[in-house]
Amino acid sequence: MTHVSESIDIGVPAETIYALFDDTQALPSLVSFVKSVEPAGDNLTHWVVEVAGVKREFDAKRVVAEAPVRSRWESATPGVDFSIEARTDATGPTSTRFSLDAEFDAGRAERLGLAKAVAGKLVSSELKKVKQQLEASHGA
């Protein structure tokens, strides 16, 4: 399993970030490796993700929803290892440390020892993009 953990400080309230990442169907507009997330039943969503050219589809369930602090989703599809957790930590009234942790089976890239470095750069880049979008839209 490959584990990636990245954090970034964003100049918006924690509630704003939580609400954005709580809307799983909006995730593809925020992070490029999430291609789609669609409802698939009670507390269940169908995800399509693509990292380093490897596409995976699976169902995931939310296992933690602690507004406005933490959300966690885990694969509900047998044989697919995946989890992602979004956390917010208010550092002031209009500033937040946002953290994203992901754990997944990266297949061949993992066996070659490349997955963590590639995924870490991808998540870091995506968080910088989210920071720019949020701060621009909230006048930070």
C-alpha atoms as one frame of an Amber mdcrd trajectory, in Angstrom:
protein
   0.000   0.000   0.000   1.147   3.499  -0.809   0.412   6.199   1.766   0.557
   9.895   0.935  -0.013  12.718   3.398   0.175  16.388   2.429  -0.908  19.621
   4.144  -1.243  23.245   3.100  -2.305  26.478   4.788  -5.270  28.138   3.075
  -6.627  31.613   3.816 -10.292  30.659   4.223 -12.315  29.345   7.180 -12.284
  25.617   7.946 -16.036  25.398   7.341 -15.559  26.592   3.752 -12.989  23.908
   2.981 -14.964  21.172   4.748 -18.136  22.022   2.810 -16.258  21.859  -0.460
 -14.673  18.464   0.185 -17.850  17.148   1.814 -19.569  17.430  -1.579 -18.013
  14.340  -3.176 -19.575  15.046  -6.571 -17.577  18.315  -6.657 -14.249  16.538
  -6.060 -13.440  16.119  -9.785 -13.525  19.909 -10.167 -11.041  20.234  -7.293
  -8.528  17.446  -7.846  -7.593  16.133 -11.265  -6.929  12.528 -10.233 -10.572
  12.109  -9.172 -12.411  11.685 -12.467 -15.911  11.197 -11.053 -17.823  10.435
  -7.868 -21.472   9.470  -8.183 -24.069   8.335  -5.622 -24.360   4.535  -5.513
 -26.684   3.912  -2.583 -27.089   4.742   1.076 -23.750   6.251   2.241 -22.109
   4.721  -0.840 -20.468   6.437  -3.813 -18.893   5.137  -7.020 -15.425   6.619
  -7.658 -13.278   6.735 -10.787  -9.692   7.817 -10.099  -6.598   7.917 -12.254
  -3.042   8.288 -10.975   0.019   8.011 -13.218  -2.068   6.567 -16.037  -3.626
   3.854 -13.863  -7.420   4.080 -13.760  -9.396   2.484 -10.944 -13.132   2.245
 -10.321 -14.617   1.262  -6.991 -17.393   1.946  -4.529 -16.535   3.792  -1.350
 -18.393   4.521   1.841 -17.947   7.438   4.178 -16.729   6.085   7.485 -16.119
   9.427   9.227 -18.040  12.698   8.919 -17.059  15.137  11.665 -18.039  18.590
  10.374 -16.091  20.822   9.967 -12.999  18.858  10.940 -12.712  15.513   9.161
 -14.194  13.276   6.454 -12.931   9.837   5.510 -13.938   7.467   2.714 -12.861
   3.845   2.328 -13.282   1.363  -0.479 -16.343  -0.845  -0.234 -15.291  -2.902
  -3.248 -13.634  -6.216  -2.345 -10.042  -6.391  -3.525  -9.658  -2.628  -4.007
  -7.535  -0.954  -1.360  -8.301   2.758  -1.144  -8.958   5.354   1.530  -8.859
   9.127   1.551  -9.226  11.480   4.478  -9.640  15.256   4.404  -8.925  17.182
   7.615  -9.171  20.826   8.540  -7.536  22.590  11.464  -8.547  26.218  11.934
  -5.407  28.285  12.522  -7.392  31.525  12.781 -10.857  32.884  11.973 -10.080
  32.973   8.245  -7.181  30.544   7.922  -6.990  26.770   7.923  -4.413  24.035
   7.678  -5.892  21.527   5.240  -4.540  17.976   5.141  -5.223  15.179   2.722
  -4.202  11.580   3.435  -4.597   8.862   0.822  -3.772   5.187   0.910  -4.058
   2.972  -2.146  -2.591   0.077  -4.075  -0.479   1.659  -6.813   0.204  -1.626
  -8.587   3.389  -1.810 -10.609   4.543   1.708  -9.665   4.417   0.644  -6.033
   6.455  -2.469  -6.688   9.059  -0.346  -8.492   9.224   2.085  -5.575   7.912
   5.014  -7.611   4.356   5.381  -6.334   4.933   7.418  -3.174   7.096  10.045
  -4.885   4.750  10.433  -7.871   1.583  10.465  -5.756   3.124  12.856  -3.217
   3.996  15.362  -5.949   0.536  14.999  -7.457  -1.298  15.571  -4.161   0.964
  18.508  -3.271   0.329  20.090  -6.667  -3.422  19.547  -6.360  -3.507  21.134
  -2.887  -1.711  24.218  -4.231  -4.334  24.449  -6.978  -7.157  24.156  -4.416
  -5.508  26.879  -2.304  -5.333  29.225  -5.294  -8.960  28.558  -6.275 -10.326
  29.023  -2.758  -8.322  32.109  -1.899  -9.163  33.735  -5.245 -12.888  33.028
  -4.863 -12.958  34.244  -1.238 -10.772  37.322  -1.684  -7.954  36.078   0.541
